[in-house]
CSV table of C-alpha atoms in Angstrom, one decimal:
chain,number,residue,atom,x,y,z
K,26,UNK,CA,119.7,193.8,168.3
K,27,UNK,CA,121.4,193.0,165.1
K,28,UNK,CA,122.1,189.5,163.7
K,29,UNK,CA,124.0,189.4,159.9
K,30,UNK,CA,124.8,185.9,158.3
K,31,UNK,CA,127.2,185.4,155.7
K,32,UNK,CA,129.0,182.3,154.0
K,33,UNK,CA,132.1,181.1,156.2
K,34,UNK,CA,134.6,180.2,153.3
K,35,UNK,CA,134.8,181.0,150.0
K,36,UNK,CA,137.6,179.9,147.5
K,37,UNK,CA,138.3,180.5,143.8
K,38,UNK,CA,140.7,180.7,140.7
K,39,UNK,CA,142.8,184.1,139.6
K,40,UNK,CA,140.4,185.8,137.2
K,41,UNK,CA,137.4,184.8,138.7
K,42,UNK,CA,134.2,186.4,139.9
K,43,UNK,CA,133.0,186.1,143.6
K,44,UNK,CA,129.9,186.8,145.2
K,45,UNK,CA,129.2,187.2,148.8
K,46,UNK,CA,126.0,187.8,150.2
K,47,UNK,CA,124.8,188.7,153.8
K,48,UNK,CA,121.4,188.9,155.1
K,49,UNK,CA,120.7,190.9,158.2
K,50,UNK,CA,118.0,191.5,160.7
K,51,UNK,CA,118.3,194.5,162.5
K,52,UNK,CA,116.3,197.1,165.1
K,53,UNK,CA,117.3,200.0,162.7
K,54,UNK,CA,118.9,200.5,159.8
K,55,UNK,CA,121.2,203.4,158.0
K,56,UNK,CA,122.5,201.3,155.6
K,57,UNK,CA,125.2,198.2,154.8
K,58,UNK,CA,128.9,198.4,155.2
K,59,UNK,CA,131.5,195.9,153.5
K,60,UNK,CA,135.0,195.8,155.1
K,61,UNK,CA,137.9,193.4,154.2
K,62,UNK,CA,140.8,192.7,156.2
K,63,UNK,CA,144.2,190.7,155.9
K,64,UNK,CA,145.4,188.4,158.2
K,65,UNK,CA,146.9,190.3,161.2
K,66,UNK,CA,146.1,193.1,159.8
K,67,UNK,CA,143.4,195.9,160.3
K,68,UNK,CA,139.6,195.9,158.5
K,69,UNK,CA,139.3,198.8,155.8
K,70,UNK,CA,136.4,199.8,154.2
K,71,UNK,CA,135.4,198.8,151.1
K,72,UNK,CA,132.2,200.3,150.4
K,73,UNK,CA,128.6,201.5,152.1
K,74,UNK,CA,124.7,201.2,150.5
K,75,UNK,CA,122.1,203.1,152.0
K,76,UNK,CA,119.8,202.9,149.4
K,77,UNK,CA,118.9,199.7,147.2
K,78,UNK,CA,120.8,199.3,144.2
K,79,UNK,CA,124.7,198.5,142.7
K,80,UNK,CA,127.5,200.7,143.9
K,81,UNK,CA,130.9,200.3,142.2
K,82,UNK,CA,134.3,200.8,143.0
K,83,UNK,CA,136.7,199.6,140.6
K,84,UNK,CA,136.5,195.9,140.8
K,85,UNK,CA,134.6,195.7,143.8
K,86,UNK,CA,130.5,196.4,144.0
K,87,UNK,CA,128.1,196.1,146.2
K,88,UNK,CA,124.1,195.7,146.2
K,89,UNK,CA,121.4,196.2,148.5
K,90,UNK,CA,117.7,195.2,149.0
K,91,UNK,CA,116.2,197.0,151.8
K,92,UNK,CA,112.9,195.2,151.6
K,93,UNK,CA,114.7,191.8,151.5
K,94,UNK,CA,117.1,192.7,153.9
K,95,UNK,CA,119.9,191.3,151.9
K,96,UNK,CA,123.3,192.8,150.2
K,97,UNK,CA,126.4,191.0,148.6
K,98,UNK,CA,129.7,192.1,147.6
K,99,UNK,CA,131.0,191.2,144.0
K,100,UNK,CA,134.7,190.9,143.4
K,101,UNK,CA,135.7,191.0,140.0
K,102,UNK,CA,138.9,189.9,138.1
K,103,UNK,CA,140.1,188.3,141.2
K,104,UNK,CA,143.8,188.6,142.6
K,105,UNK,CA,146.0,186.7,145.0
K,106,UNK,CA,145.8,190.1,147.2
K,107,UNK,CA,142.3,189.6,147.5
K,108,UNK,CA,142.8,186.8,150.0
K,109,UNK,CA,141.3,188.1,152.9
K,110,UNK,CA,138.3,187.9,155.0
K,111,UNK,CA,135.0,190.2,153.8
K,112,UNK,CA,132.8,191.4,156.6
K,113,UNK,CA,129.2,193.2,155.9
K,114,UNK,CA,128.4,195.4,158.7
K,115,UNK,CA,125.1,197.2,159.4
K,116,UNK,CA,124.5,200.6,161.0
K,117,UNK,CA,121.6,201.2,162.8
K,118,UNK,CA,123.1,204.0,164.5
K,119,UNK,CA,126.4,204.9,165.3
K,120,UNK,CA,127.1,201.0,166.4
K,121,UNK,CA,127.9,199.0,163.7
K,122,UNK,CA,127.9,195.4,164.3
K,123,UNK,CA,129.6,193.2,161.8
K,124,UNK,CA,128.8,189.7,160.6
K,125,UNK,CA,131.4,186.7,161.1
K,126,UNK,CA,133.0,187.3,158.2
K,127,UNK,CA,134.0,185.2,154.9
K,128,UNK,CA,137.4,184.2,154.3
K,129,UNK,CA,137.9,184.4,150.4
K,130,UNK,CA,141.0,182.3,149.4
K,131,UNK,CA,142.5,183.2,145.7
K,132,UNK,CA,144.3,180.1,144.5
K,133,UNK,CA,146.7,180.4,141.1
H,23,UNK,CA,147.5,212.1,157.6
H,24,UNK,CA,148.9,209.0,160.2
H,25,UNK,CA,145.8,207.2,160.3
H,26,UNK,CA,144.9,205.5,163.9
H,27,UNK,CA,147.6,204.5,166.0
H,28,UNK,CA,147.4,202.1,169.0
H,29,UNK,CA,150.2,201.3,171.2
H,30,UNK,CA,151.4,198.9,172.2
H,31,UNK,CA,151.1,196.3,168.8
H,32,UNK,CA,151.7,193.5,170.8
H,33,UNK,CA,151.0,193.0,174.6
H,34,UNK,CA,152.0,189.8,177.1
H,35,UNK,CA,150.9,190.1,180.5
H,36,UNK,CA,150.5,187.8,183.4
H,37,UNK,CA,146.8,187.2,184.9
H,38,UNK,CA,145.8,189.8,187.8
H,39,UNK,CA,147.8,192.7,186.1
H,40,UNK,CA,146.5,196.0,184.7
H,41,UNK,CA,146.8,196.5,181.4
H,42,UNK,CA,146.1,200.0,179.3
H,43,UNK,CA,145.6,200.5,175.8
H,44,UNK,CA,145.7,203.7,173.8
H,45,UNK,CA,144.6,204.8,170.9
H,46,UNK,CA,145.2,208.6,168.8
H,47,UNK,CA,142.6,208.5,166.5
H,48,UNK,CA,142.6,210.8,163.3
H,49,UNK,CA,142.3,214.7,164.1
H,50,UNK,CA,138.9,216.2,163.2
H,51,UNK,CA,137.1,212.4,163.8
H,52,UNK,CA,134.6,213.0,166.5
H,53,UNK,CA,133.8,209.5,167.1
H,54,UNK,CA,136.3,206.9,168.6
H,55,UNK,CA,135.1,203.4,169.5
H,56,UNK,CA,136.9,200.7,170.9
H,57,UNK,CA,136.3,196.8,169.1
H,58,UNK,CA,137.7,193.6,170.5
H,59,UNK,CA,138.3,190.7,168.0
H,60,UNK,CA,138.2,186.9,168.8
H,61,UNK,CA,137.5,183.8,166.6
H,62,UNK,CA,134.7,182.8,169.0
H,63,UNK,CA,132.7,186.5,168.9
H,64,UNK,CA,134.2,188.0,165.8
H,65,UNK,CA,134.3,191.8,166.4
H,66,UNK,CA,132.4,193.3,169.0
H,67,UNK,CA,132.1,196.7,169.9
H,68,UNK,CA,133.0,197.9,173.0
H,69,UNK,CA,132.3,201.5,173.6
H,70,UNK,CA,132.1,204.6,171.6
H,71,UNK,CA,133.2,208.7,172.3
H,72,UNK,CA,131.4,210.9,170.5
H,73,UNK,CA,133.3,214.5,170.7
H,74,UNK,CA,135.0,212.7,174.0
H,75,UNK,CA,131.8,211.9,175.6
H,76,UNK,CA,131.2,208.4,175.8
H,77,UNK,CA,127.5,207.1,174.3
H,78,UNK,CA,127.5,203.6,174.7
H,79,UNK,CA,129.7,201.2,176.9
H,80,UNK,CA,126.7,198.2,177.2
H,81,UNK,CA,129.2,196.2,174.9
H,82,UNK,CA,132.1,196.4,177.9
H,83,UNK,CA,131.9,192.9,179.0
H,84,UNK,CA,132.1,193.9,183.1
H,85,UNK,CA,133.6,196.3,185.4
H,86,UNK,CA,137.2,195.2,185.0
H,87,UNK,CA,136.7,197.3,181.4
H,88,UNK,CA,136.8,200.8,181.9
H,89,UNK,CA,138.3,203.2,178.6
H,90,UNK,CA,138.2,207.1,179.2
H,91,UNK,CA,139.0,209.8,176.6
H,92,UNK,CA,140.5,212.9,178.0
H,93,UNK,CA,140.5,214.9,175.0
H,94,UNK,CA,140.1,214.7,171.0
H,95,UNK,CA,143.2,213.0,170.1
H,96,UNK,CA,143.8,210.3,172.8
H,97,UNK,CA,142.1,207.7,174.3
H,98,UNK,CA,142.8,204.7,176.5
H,99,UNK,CA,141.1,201.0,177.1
H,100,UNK,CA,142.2,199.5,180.6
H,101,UNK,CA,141.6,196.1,182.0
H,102,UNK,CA,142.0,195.7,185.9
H,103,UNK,CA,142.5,192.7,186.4
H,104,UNK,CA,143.2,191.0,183.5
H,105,UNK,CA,142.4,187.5,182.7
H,106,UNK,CA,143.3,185.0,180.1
H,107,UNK,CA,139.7,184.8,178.5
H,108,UNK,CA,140.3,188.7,177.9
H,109,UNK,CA,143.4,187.9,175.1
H,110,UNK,CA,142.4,189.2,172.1
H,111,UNK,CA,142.8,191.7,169.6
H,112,UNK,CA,141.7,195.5,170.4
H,113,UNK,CA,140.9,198.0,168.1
H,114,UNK,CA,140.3,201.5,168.0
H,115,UNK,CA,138.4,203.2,165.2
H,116,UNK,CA,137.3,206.8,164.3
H,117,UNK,CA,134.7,208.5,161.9
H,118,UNK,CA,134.3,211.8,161.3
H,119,UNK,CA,130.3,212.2,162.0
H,120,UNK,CA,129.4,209.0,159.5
H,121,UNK,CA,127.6,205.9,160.2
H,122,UNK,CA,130.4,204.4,157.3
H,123,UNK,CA,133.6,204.2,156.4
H,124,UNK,CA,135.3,203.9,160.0
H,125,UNK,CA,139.3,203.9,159.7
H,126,UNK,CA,140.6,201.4,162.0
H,127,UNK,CA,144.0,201.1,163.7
H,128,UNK,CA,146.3,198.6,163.4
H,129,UNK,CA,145.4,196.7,166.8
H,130,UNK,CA,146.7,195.8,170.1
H,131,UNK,CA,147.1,191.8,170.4
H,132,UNK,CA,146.9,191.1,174.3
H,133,UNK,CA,147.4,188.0,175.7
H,134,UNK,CA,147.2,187.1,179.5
H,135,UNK,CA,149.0,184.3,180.5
């Protein structure tokens, strides 16, 4: 099976820089998915790692460590739209199972 | 392109009654699963089509779940009987052949009363 932990709550100032990280154990393993979603609303991808290293989109990124089983999600130059819960996901096949999520609250 | 649409958005229904969700995922995605969303178990999948063919239903809690997919562009979750631990939010997502970057629909948000 698959088991992911990440932080419950995270909160911070416009402008700011956030980090969450997730750690995972899992049977198998294509790579690390980050997917944010609104309240109410539906998740949408953010980004995907299957190999170790920083990916960047805009002001989002994303790392992974494959041997340490571990990836975060940095968001940059924080908004008030980026109030919303984060979840990593894993893939060890076609069934991705996603962590509990963190719910990232942007305060003026 | 639409993106994934569910009907209905919102659905009330009274313990004991069948309830049936559907979902058009995006053309050209041939894989469709089916996610259920609840503050106590976060979101779990369900079951998943590939090219209408379902691969994996373990995640259906029992055999009041049942979802069939007829052909590419529809698909349906049905609950028979329904009962109030069963309210929750149901989503259906679709990927074209990737492990990543699933598109979601907007949800279904059942509650049995």
């Amino acid at each position: 099976g698959q088991s992911l932990e990440q932080p419950s709550e995270v909160t911070a100032v416009e402008g700011a820089i956030v980090q969450i990280n997730c750690t995972y154990q899992t049977s198998g393993f294509y790579g690390l998915s980050w997917y944010q979603q609104h309240d109410g609303g539906a998740p949408t991808f953010l980004s995907y790692n299957a190999l170790d290293g920083l990916e960047e989109t805009g002001r989002f990124s994303s790392f992974l460590s494959r041997s340490d089983s571990y990836g975060y999600l940095l968001l940059q130059e924080l908004q008030m739209k980026d109030s919303a819960s984060y979840f990593c996901a894993v893939s060890p096949d076609y069934k991705l199972s996603f962590g509990a999520g963190t719910t990232v609250t942007v305060r003026a | 392109d639409a993106g994934v649409i569910q009907s209905p958005r919102h659905e009330v229904t009274e313990m004991g009654q069948e309830v049936t969700l559907r979902c058009k995922p995006i053309s050209g995605h041939d894989y469709l699963f089916w996610y259920r969303q609840t503050m106590m178990r976060g979101l779990e999948l369900l079951i998943y089509f590939n090219n209408n063919v379902p691969i994996d239903d373990s995640g259906m809690p029992e055999d009041r779940f049942s979802a069939k997919m007829p052909n590419a562009s529809f698909s349906t979750l049905k609950i028979q009987p329904s009962e109030p631990r069963d309210s929750a939010v149901y989503f259906c997502a679709s990927s074209k052949g990737q492990v990543y970057g699933y598109t979601f629909g907007s949800g279904t948000r059942l509650t049995v009363v």
